[in-house]
PDB file of C-alpha atoms in Angstrom:
ATOM      1  CA  MET A  82       0.000   0.000   0.000  1.00  0.00           C
ATOM      2  CA  ILE A  83       1.372   3.398  -0.975  1.00  0.00           C
ATOM      3  CA  THR A  84       0.307   6.548   0.817  1.00  0.00           C
ATOM      4  CA  GLY A  85       2.096   9.584  -0.550  1.00  0.00           C
ATOM      5  CA  ARG A  86       5.774   8.705  -0.329  1.00  0.00           C
ATOM      6  CA  GLU A  87       5.366   6.070   2.326  1.00  0.00           C
ATOM      7  CA  LEU A  88       5.518   2.522   1.002  1.00  0.00           C
ATOM      8  CA  VAL A  89       4.320  -0.192   3.381  1.00  0.00           C
ATOM      9  CA  LEU A  90       5.936  -3.471   2.358  1.00  0.00           C
ATOM     10  CA  PRO A  91       5.986  -6.942   3.878  1.00  0.00           C
ATOM     11  CA  ASP A  92       7.397  -6.543   7.306  1.00  0.00           C
ATOM     12  CA  TYR A  93      11.181  -6.687   7.782  1.00  0.00           C
ATOM     13  CA  SER A  94      12.200  -5.323  11.171  1.00  0.00           C
ATOM     14  CA  HIS A  95      12.904  -6.017  14.845  1.00  0.00           C
ATOM     15  CA  PHE A  96      11.454  -5.959  18.324  1.00  0.00           C
ATOM     16  CA  ARG A  97      12.933  -2.571  19.202  1.00  0.00           C
ATOM     17  CA  GLY A  98      10.349  -0.825  17.091  1.00  0.00           C
ATOM     18  CA  VAL A  99       9.290   0.178  13.647  1.00  0.00           C
ATOM     19  CA  PHE A 100      12.128   1.217  11.355  1.00  0.00           C
ATOM     20  CA  LEU A 101      11.795   3.561   8.419  1.00  0.00           C
ATOM     21  CA  VAL A 102      14.113   2.286   5.724  1.00  0.00           C
ATOM     22  CA  LYS A 103      14.883   4.973   3.156  1.00  0.00           C
ATOM     23  CA  PHE A 104      15.115   3.798  -0.440  1.00  0.00           C
ATOM     24  CA  GLY A 105      15.488   6.988  -2.434  1.00  0.00           C
ATOM     25  CA  ARG A 106      12.255   8.944  -2.270  1.00  0.00           C
ATOM     26  CA  TYR A 107      10.417   6.119  -0.498  1.00  0.00           C
ATOM     27  CA  ARG A 108      10.262   5.445   3.211  1.00  0.00           C
ATOM     28  CA  ILE A 109       9.676   1.763   3.800  1.00  0.00           C
ATOM     29  CA  ILE A 110       8.050   0.687   7.039  1.00  0.00           C
ATOM     30  CA  LEU A 111       9.492  -2.596   8.242  1.00  0.00           C
ATOM     31  CA  PRO A 112       7.778  -3.618  11.453  1.00  0.00           C
ATOM     32  CA  ILE A 113       7.349  -7.426  11.648  1.00  0.00           C
ATOM     33  CA  ILE A 114       9.794  -9.919  10.162  1.00  0.00           C
ATOM     34  CA  ALA A 115      12.350  -9.926  12.967  1.00  0.00           C
ATOM     35  CA  ILE A 116      10.127 -12.084  15.062  1.00  0.00           C
ATOM     36  CA  GLY A 117      11.001 -14.624  12.392  1.00  0.00           C
ATOM     37  CA  LEU A 118      14.679 -13.760  12.644  1.00  0.00           C
ATOM     38  CA  PHE A 119      14.513 -14.464  16.343  1.00  0.00           C
ATOM     39  CA  ILE A 120      11.957 -17.214  16.629  1.00  0.00           C
ATOM     40  CA  LEU A 121      12.911 -19.213  13.557  1.00  0.00           C
ATOM     41  CA  PRO A 122      16.084 -20.763  15.003  1.00  0.00           C
ATOM     42  CA  ILE A 123      14.157 -21.948  18.090  1.00  0.00           C
ATOM     43  CA  LEU A 124      10.702 -22.533  16.579  1.00  0.00           C
ATOM     44  CA  LEU A 125      11.682 -26.048  15.636  1.00  0.00           C
ATOM     45  CA  TYR A 126      10.362 -29.507  16.180  1.00  0.00           C
ATOM     46  CA  ALA A 127      12.386 -32.420  17.509  1.00  0.00           C
ATOM     47  CA  GLU A 128      11.383 -35.694  19.095  1.00  0.00           C
ATOM     48  CA  GLY A 129      12.460 -36.378  22.658  1.00  0.00           C
ATOM     49  CA  ASP A 130      11.599 -38.231  25.832  1.00  0.00           C
ATOM     50  CA  LYS A 131       9.037 -36.428  27.902  1.00  0.00           C
ATOM     51  CA  PRO A 132      10.609 -35.033  31.079  1.00  0.00           C
ATOM     52  CA  SER A 133       8.920 -35.290  34.450  1.00  0.00           C
ATOM     53  CA  HIS A 134       7.586 -31.949  35.691  1.00  0.00           C
ATOM     54  CA  ASN A 135       7.390 -31.334  39.406  1.00  0.00           C
ATOM     55  CA  TRP A 136       7.538 -27.550  39.219  1.00  0.00           C
ATOM     56  CA  HIS A 137       5.680 -24.693  37.579  1.00  0.00           C
ATOM     57  CA  SER A 138       8.327 -22.028  37.128  1.00  0.00           C
ATOM     58  CA  PRO A 139       8.484 -19.920  33.954  1.00  0.00           C
ATOM     59  CA  SER A 140      12.149 -19.126  34.673  1.00  0.00           C
ATOM     60  CA  GLU A 141      12.990 -22.845  34.620  1.00  0.00           C
ATOM     61  CA  VAL A 142      11.209 -23.235  31.292  1.00  0.00           C
ATOM     62  CA  VAL A 143      13.137 -20.281  29.853  1.00  0.00           C
ATOM     63  CA  LYS A 144      16.416 -21.842  31.004  1.00  0.00           C
ATOM     64  CA  LYS A 145      15.516 -25.038  29.154  1.00  0.00           C
ATOM     65  CA  VAL A 146      14.627 -23.076  26.005  1.00  0.00           C
ATOM     66  CA  LYS A 147      17.969 -21.249  26.089  1.00  0.00           C
ATOM     67  CA  LYS A 148      19.835 -24.532  26.546  1.00  0.00           C
ATOM     68  CA  LYS A 149      17.999 -26.137  23.627  1.00  0.00           C
ATOM     69  CA  PHE A 150      18.727 -23.175  21.355  1.00  0.00           C
ATOM     70  CA  SER A 151      22.410 -23.249  22.252  1.00  0.00           C
ATOM     71  CA  ASP A 152      22.565 -26.846  20.991  1.00  0.00           C
ATOM     72  CA  ILE A 153      21.277 -25.908  17.520  1.00  0.00           C
ATOM     73  CA  ASN A 154      24.142 -25.293  15.102  1.00  0.00           C
ATOM     74  CA  SER A 155      22.126 -24.998  11.888  1.00  0.00           C
ATOM     75  CA  TYR A 156      18.710 -25.611  10.351  1.00  0.00           C
ATOM     76  CA  THR A 157      16.689 -25.385   7.166  1.00  0.00           C
ATOM     77  CA  SER A 158      12.928 -24.892   7.027  1.00  0.00           C
ATOM     78  CA  ASN A 159       9.925 -23.428   5.270  1.00  0.00           C
ATOM     79  CA  PHE A 160       8.152 -20.535   6.947  1.00  0.00           C
ATOM     80  CA  LYS A 161       4.789 -18.797   6.846  1.00  0.00           C
ATOM     81  CA  ILE A 162       4.178 -15.489   8.597  1.00  0.00           C
ATOM     82  CA  THR A 163       0.610 -14.203   8.703  1.00  0.00           C
ATOM     83  CA  THR A 164      -0.281 -10.701   9.862  1.00  0.00           C
ATOM     84  CA  THR A 165      -3.831  -9.565  10.535  1.00  0.00           C
ATOM     85  CA  GLU A 166      -4.920  -5.987  11.089  1.00  0.00           C
ATOM     86  CA  GLY A 167      -8.645  -5.363  11.055  1.00  0.00           C
ATOM     87  CA  LYS A 168      -9.987  -7.012   7.910  1.00  0.00           C
ATOM     88  CA  THR A 169      -6.599  -7.020   6.176  1.00  0.00           C
ATOM     89  CA  THR A 170      -4.428 -10.137   6.157  1.00  0.00           C
ATOM     90  CA  ARG A 171      -0.927 -10.430   4.684  1.00  0.00           C
ATOM     91  CA  VAL A 172       0.986 -13.631   4.193  1.00  0.00           C
ATOM     92  CA  LEU A 173       4.740 -14.068   3.731  1.00  0.00           C
ATOM     93  CA  THR A 174       6.153 -17.450   2.790  1.00  0.00           C
ATOM     94  CA  GLY A 175       9.505 -18.848   1.809  1.00  0.00           C
ATOM     95  CA  THR A 176      12.501 -20.898   2.874  1.00  0.00           C
ATOM     96  CA  SER A 177      15.100 -20.154   5.512  1.00  0.00           C
ATOM     97  CA  LEU A 178      18.593 -21.198   6.513  1.00  0.00           C
ATOM     98  CA  TYR A 179      20.454 -20.628   9.750  1.00  0.00           C
ATOM     99  CA  LYS A 180      24.028 -21.381  10.778  1.00  0.00           C
ATOM    100  CA  LYS A 181      26.076 -20.360  13.755  1.00  0.00           C
ATOM    101  CA  PRO A 182      27.363 -17.800  14.358  1.00  0.00           C
ATOM    102  CA  GLY A 183      24.674 -15.377  13.196  1.00  0.00           C
ATOM    103  CA  LYS A 184      24.310 -16.480   9.565  1.00  0.00           C
ATOM    104  CA  ILE A 185      20.786 -16.290   8.154  1.00  0.00           C
ATOM    105  CA  ARG A 186      19.111 -16.512   4.769  1.00  0.00           C
ATOM    106  CA  TYR A 187      15.418 -15.933   3.989  1.00  0.00           C
ATOM    107  CA  ASP A 188      14.308 -16.443   0.392  1.00  0.00           C
ATOM    108  CA  PHE A 189      10.725 -15.309  -0.126  1.00  0.00           C
ATOM    109  CA  ASN A 190       8.325 -16.815  -2.629  1.00  0.00           C
ATOM    110  CA  GLN A 191       5.581 -14.496  -1.362  1.00  0.00           C
ATOM    111  CA  PRO A 192       6.460 -11.740  -2.145  1.00  0.00           C
ATOM    112  CA  GLU A 193       8.425 -13.501  -4.852  1.00  0.00           C
ATOM    113  CA  GLY A 194      12.099 -12.628  -5.156  1.00  0.00           C
ATOM    114  CA  ASP A 195      12.601 -10.729  -1.892  1.00  0.00           C
ATOM    115  CA  ALA A 196      15.470 -11.875   0.308  1.00  0.00           C
ATOM    116  CA  ILE A 197      17.142 -11.251   3.666  1.00  0.00           C
ATOM    117  CA  VAL A 198      20.725 -12.536   3.902  1.00  0.00           C
ATOM    118  CA  SER A 199      23.473 -12.123   6.487  1.00  0.00           C
ATOM    119  CA  ASP A 200      26.940 -13.611   6.906  1.00  0.00           C
ATOM    120  CA  GLY A 201      27.015 -12.328  10.490  1.00  0.00           C
ATOM    121  CA  LYS A 202      28.846  -9.128   9.528  1.00  0.00           C
ATOM    122  CA  THR A 203      26.576  -7.579   6.899  1.00  0.00           C
ATOM    123  CA  LEU A 204      22.800  -7.809   6.578  1.00  0.00           C
ATOM    124  CA  TRP A 205      21.281  -7.491   3.103  1.00  0.00           C
ATOM    125  CA  ILE A 206      17.576  -6.731   2.528  1.00  0.00           C
ATOM    126  CA  TYR A 207      16.537  -7.067  -1.107  1.00  0.00           C
ATOM    127  CA  ILE A 208      13.193  -5.627  -2.251  1.00  0.00           C
ATOM    128  CA  LYS A 209      12.604  -6.946  -5.756  1.00  0.00           C
ATOM    129  CA  ARG A 210       9.700  -4.664  -6.659  1.00  0.00           C
ATOM    130  CA  LEU A 211      11.889  -1.624  -5.983  1.00  0.00           C
ATOM    131  CA  GLY A 212      15.032  -3.056  -7.501  1.00  0.00           C
ATOM    132  CA  ALA A 213      16.821  -1.941  -4.335  1.00  0.00           C
ATOM    133  CA  VAL A 214      18.921  -3.583  -1.656  1.00  0.00           C
ATOM    134  CA  GLY A 215      19.693  -2.355   1.849  1.00  0.00           C
ATOM    135  CA  LYS A 216      23.235  -3.079   3.032  1.00  0.00           C
ATOM    136  CA  GLN A 217      23.441  -2.923   6.819  1.00  0.00           C
ATOM    137  CA  ASP A 218      26.825  -3.003   8.560  1.00  0.00           C
ATOM    138  CA  LEU A 219      26.304  -5.112  11.683  1.00  0.00           C
ATOM    139  CA  GLU A 220      29.576  -3.892  13.172  1.00  0.00           C
ATOM    140  CA  ILE A 221      27.864  -0.517  13.655  1.00  0.00           C
ATOM    141  CA  ASP A 222      25.100  -2.283  15.509  1.00  0.00           C
ATOM    142  CA  LYS A 223      27.596  -3.734  17.999  1.00  0.00           C
ATOM    143  CA  LYS A 224      28.407  -0.188  19.125  1.00  0.00           C
ATOM    144  CA  ASN A 225      24.775   0.429  20.064  1.00  0.00           C
ATOM    145  CA  SER A 226      24.690   0.906  23.831  1.00  0.00           C
ATOM    146  CA  SER A 227      21.137  -0.409  24.138  1.00  0.00           C
ATOM    147  CA  GLY A 228      22.137  -3.761  22.675  1.00  0.00           C
ATOM    148  CA  ALA A 229      22.667  -5.239  19.267  1.00  0.00           C
ATOM    149  CA  ILE A 230      19.582  -5.274  17.093  1.00  0.00           C
ATOM    150  CA  PHE A 231      20.574  -8.097  14.816  1.00  0.00           C
ATOM    151  CA  THR A 232      21.775 -10.641  17.366  1.00  0.00           C
ATOM    152  CA  SER A 233      18.330 -12.222  17.348  1.00  0.00           C
ATOM    153  CA  SER A 234      19.609 -15.362  15.612  1.00  0.00           C
ATOM    154  CA  SER A 235      22.058 -16.003  18.433  1.00  0.00           C
ATOM    155  CA  PRO A 236      22.014 -17.041  22.094  1.00  0.00           C
ATOM    156  CA  GLU A 237      22.721 -13.386  22.965  1.00  0.00           C
ATOM    157  CA  GLY A 238      19.633 -12.314  21.054  1.00  0.00           C
ATOM    158  CA  LEU A 239      17.521 -14.880  22.879  1.00  0.00           C
ATOM    159  CA  ASN A 240      18.805 -13.635  26.235  1.00  0.00           C
ATOM    160  CA  ARG A 241      18.056 -10.080  25.166  1.00  0.00           C
ATOM    161  CA  LEU A 242      14.456 -10.995  24.338  1.00  0.00           C
ATOM    162  CA  PHE A 243      13.819 -12.185  27.872  1.00  0.00           C
ATOM    163  CA  ARG A 244      15.538  -9.090  29.269  1.00  0.00           C
ATOM    164  CA  LYS A 245      13.370  -6.745  27.216  1.00  0.00           C
ATOM    165  CA  TYR A 246      10.091  -8.499  28.036  1.00  0.00           C
ATOM    166  CA  HIS A 247       8.397  -9.456  31.286  1.00  0.00           C
ATOM    167  CA  TYR A 248       7.313 -13.069  31.019  1.00  0.00           C
ATOM    168  CA  LYS A 249       5.004 -15.378  32.952  1.00  0.00           C
ATOM    169  CA  PHE A 250       2.747 -18.369  32.396  1.00  0.00           C
ATOM    170  CA  ASP A 251      -0.555 -17.334  30.866  1.00  0.00           C
ATOM    171  CA  SER A 252      -2.462 -19.517  33.364  1.00  0.00           C
ATOM    172  CA  THR A 253      -1.867 -21.882  36.266  1.00  0.00           C
ATOM    173  CA  THR A 254      -2.429 -24.963  34.092  1.00  0.00           C
ATOM    174  CA  GLN A 255       1.007 -25.806  32.706  1.00  0.00           C
ATOM    175  CA  PRO A 256       1.777 -27.646  30.505  1.00  0.00           C
ATOM    176  CA  ARG A 257      -1.492 -28.203  28.622  1.00  0.00           C
ATOM    177  CA  LYS A 258      -3.004 -28.992  25.247  1.00  0.00           C
ATOM    178  CA  ILE A 259      -4.114 -25.941  23.294  1.00  0.00           C
ATOM    179  CA  ASP A 260      -5.686 -27.520  20.224  1.00  0.00           C
ATOM    180  CA  GLU A 261      -7.923 -30.560  19.851  1.00  0.00           C
ATOM    181  CA  LYS A 262      -6.051 -31.494  16.680  1.00  0.00           C
ATOM    182  CA  ASP A 263      -2.649 -31.303  18.401  1.00  0.00           C
ATOM    183  CA  ALA A 264      -1.732 -33.836  21.085  1.00  0.00           C
ATOM    184  CA  THR A 265       1.272 -31.805  22.222  1.00  0.00           C
ATOM    185  CA  GLU A 266       1.265 -30.252  25.673  1.00  0.00           C
ATOM    186  CA  TYR A 267       2.713 -26.755  25.812  1.00  0.00           C
ATOM    187  CA  PHE A 268       4.095 -24.366  28.343  1.00  0.00           C
ATOM    188  CA  VAL A 269       2.465 -21.096  27.327  1.00  0.00           C
ATOM    189  CA  LEU A 270       4.464 -17.953  28.112  1.00  0.00           C
ATOM    190  CA  ALA A 271       2.903 -14.496  27.947  1.00  0.00           C
ATOM    191  CA  LEU A 272       5.473 -11.758  27.241  1.00  0.00           C
ATOM    192  CA  ASP A 273       4.920  -8.050  27.825  1.00  0.00           C
ATOM    193  CA  GLN A 274       7.369  -5.426  26.571  1.00  0.00           C
ATOM    194  CA  ARG A 275       9.068  -3.744  29.537  1.00  0.00           C
ATOM    195  CA  GLU A 276       9.485  -0.399  27.799  1.00  0.00           C
ATOM    196  CA  LYS A 277       6.827   0.472  25.240  1.00  0.00           C
ATOM    197  CA  ILE A 278       9.021   1.613  22.357  1.00  0.00           C
ATOM    198  CA  GLY A 279       6.986   0.247  19.477  1.00  0.00           C
ATOM    199  CA  GLY A 280       7.148  -3.041  17.644  1.00  0.00           C
ATOM    200  CA  PHE A 281       5.655  -6.046  19.401  1.00  0.00           C
ATOM    201  CA  GLU A 282       4.269  -5.009  22.779  1.00  0.00           C
ATOM    202  CA  LYS A 283       2.894  -8.452  23.640  1.00  0.00           C
ATOM    203  CA  MET A 284       3.865 -11.965  22.571  1.00  0.00           C
ATOM    204  CA  THR A 285       2.748 -15.503  23.325  1.00  0.00           C
ATOM    205  CA  LEU A 286       5.209 -18.378  23.005  1.00  0.00           C
ATOM    206  CA  TYR A 287       4.064 -21.998  22.878  1.00  0.00           C
ATOM    207  CA  ILE A 288       6.877 -24.208  24.168  1.00  0.00           C
ATOM    208  CA  ASP A 289       6.775 -27.957  23.579  1.00  0.00           C
ATOM    209  CA  SER A 290       6.964 -29.624  27.005  1.00  0.00           C
ATOM    210  CA  ASN A 291       8.775 -32.602  25.454  1.00  0.00           C
ATOM    211  CA  THR A 292      11.522 -30.747  23.637  1.00  0.00           C
ATOM    212  CA  TYR A 293      11.584 -27.196  25.094  1.00  0.00           C
ATOM    213  CA  LEU A 294      11.434 -25.816  21.583  1.00  0.00           C
ATOM    214  CA  VAL A 295       9.073 -22.983  20.715  1.00  0.00           C
ATOM    215  CA  ARG A 296       6.604 -24.516  18.278  1.00  0.00           C
ATOM    216  CA  ARG A 297       4.309 -21.534  17.803  1.00  0.00           C
ATOM    217  CA  ALA A 298       4.401 -17.793  18.346  1.00  0.00           C
ATOM    218  CA  THR A 299       1.835 -14.988  18.261  1.00  0.00           C
ATOM    219  CA  ALA A 300       2.714 -11.313  18.607  1.00  0.00           C
ATOM    220  CA  TYR A 301       0.709  -8.093  18.920  1.00  0.00           C
ATOM    221  CA  ASP A 302       1.705  -4.496  18.376  1.00  0.00           C
ATOM    222  CA  GLY A 303       0.171  -1.414  19.969  1.00  0.00           C
ATOM    223  CA  ARG A 304      -2.247  -0.912  17.071  1.00  0.00           C
ATOM    224  CA  GLY A 305      -3.850  -4.328  17.354  1.00  0.00           C
ATOM    225  CA  LYS A 306      -1.954  -6.026  14.526  1.00  0.00           C
ATOM    226  CA  GLU A 307      -1.555  -9.760  15.122  1.00  0.00           C
ATOM    227  CA  THR A 308       1.315 -11.826  13.718  1.00  0.00           C
ATOM    228  CA  ASN A 309       1.432 -15.618  13.662  1.00  0.00           C
ATOM    229  CA  ILE A 310       4.459 -17.710  12.692  1.00  0.00           C
ATOM    230  CA  ASN A 311       4.482 -21.311  11.524  1.00  0.00           C
ATOM    231  CA  PHE A 312       7.350 -23.476  10.281  1.00  0.00           C
ATOM    232  CA  SER A 313       7.468 -26.783   8.428  1.00  0.00           C
ATOM    233  CA  ASN A 314       9.880 -29.223   6.746  1.00  0.00           C
ATOM    234  CA  ILE A 315      12.447 -28.506   9.432  1.00  0.00           C
ATOM    235  CA  ASP A 316      15.872 -30.130   9.342  1.00  0.00           C
ATOM    236  CA  LEU A 317      18.043 -29.640  12.436  1.00  0.00           C
ATOM    237  CA  ASN A 318      21.832 -29.384  12.275  1.00  0.00           C
ATOM    238  CA  PRO A 319      22.354 -30.122   8.572  1.00  0.00           C
ATOM    239  CA  THR A 320      25.609 -29.291   6.810  1.00  0.00           C
ATOM    240  CA  ILE A 321      25.233 -25.866   5.148  1.00  0.00           C
ATOM    241  CA  GLU A 322      27.946 -24.242   3.054  1.00  0.00           C
ATOM    242  CA  ASP A 323      29.034 -20.773   4.200  1.00  0.00           C
ATOM    243  CA  GLY A 324      28.762 -19.501   0.637  1.00  0.00           C
ATOM    244  CA  LEU A 325      24.977 -19.624   0.840  1.00  0.00           C
ATOM    245  CA  PHE A 326      25.105 -16.669   3.235  1.00  0.00           C
ATOM    246  CA  ASN A 327      26.841 -14.417   0.722  1.00  0.00           C
ATOM    247  CA  PHE A 328      24.522 -12.031  -1.108  1.00  0.00           C
ATOM    248  CA  HIS A 329      25.172 -11.447  -4.797  1.00  0.00           C
ATOM    249  CA  ILE A 330      23.931  -8.080  -6.054  1.00  0.00           C
ATOM    250  CA  SER A 331      22.403  -7.820  -9.504  1.00  0.00           C
ATOM    251  CA  GLY A 332      23.908  -5.184 -11.762  1.00  0.00           C
ATOM    252  CA  ASN A 333      20.769  -3.040 -11.775  1.00  0.00           C
ATOM    253  CA  ALA A 334      20.046  -3.004  -8.033  1.00  0.00           C
ATOM    254  CA  LYS A 335      20.342   0.267  -6.158  1.00  0.00           C
ATOM    255  CA  ILE A 336      22.308  -0.057  -2.894  1.00  0.00           C
ATOM    256  CA  VAL A 337      21.201   1.862   0.199  1.00  0.00           C
ATOM    257  CA  ASN A 338      23.838   1.795   2.944  1.00  0.00           C
ATOM    258  CA  ASN A 339      22.856   1.272   6.578  1.00  0.00           C
ATOM    259  CA  PRO A 340      19.096   1.806   6.183  1.00  0.00           C
ATOM    260  CA  LEU A 341      18.305   0.422   9.654  1.00  0.00           C
ATOM    261  CA  VAL A 342      21.152   1.688  11.870  1.00  0.00           C
ATOM    262  CA  SER A 343      23.671   4.368  10.968  1.00  0.00           C
ATOM    263  CA  GLU A 344      26.790   5.666  12.660  1.00  0.00           C
ATOM    264  CA  ASP A 345      25.080   9.026  13.304  1.00  0.00           C
TER     265      ASP A 345
END
């Protein structure tokens, strides 16, 4: 949707708030996709023996989630991110890759041709319909005193999430089934943003009580927009070549340097 010179595209951003990415005369609002950048490495399914639960502590569950994430070295998956605001629904789909430390690749088939790629040092955001690519230096981000924005695909990013949000069980019944069609029992964590600075103010994480992996996630911003994330065809710890996290720029693409965080 275009309003004047403001172009609202599928959502590529982070928990800290809504970013305005400047591509020439356009300002692109990118408020959603980072939940994928964070959740995707831990929103995975794996079989495991069911542990015995003799406690109901959200902090213990979070510790288990962090431990599980630290054991994941790489993954591949398909993703679907659905956002609903009023009567409007948007769907983003595609494939994703992750590899420690901090390497990510999202190839979108809806919208077709868009991509988000990082080798851990540089983040590239390619918007096909604009013929433009944002090149973000992540070394700048490390200097940010409030914490690195793009560490979300890392254990540090996971720790930061739980520092930036209050979290608790959403009810006293934990774990429990949440869907008649799903036999899994979940710990359900309700997260509330400590400082209301935009982006996702509230989130709900559904944590598999067998594996301590986040299987589902729902997030809400201050305007009532709801975002749901689902993943499928997940392969944990495959061998992935580092070259897949290099972004190759087409000859006609316009490069915009540091559209998300600048040195200023």
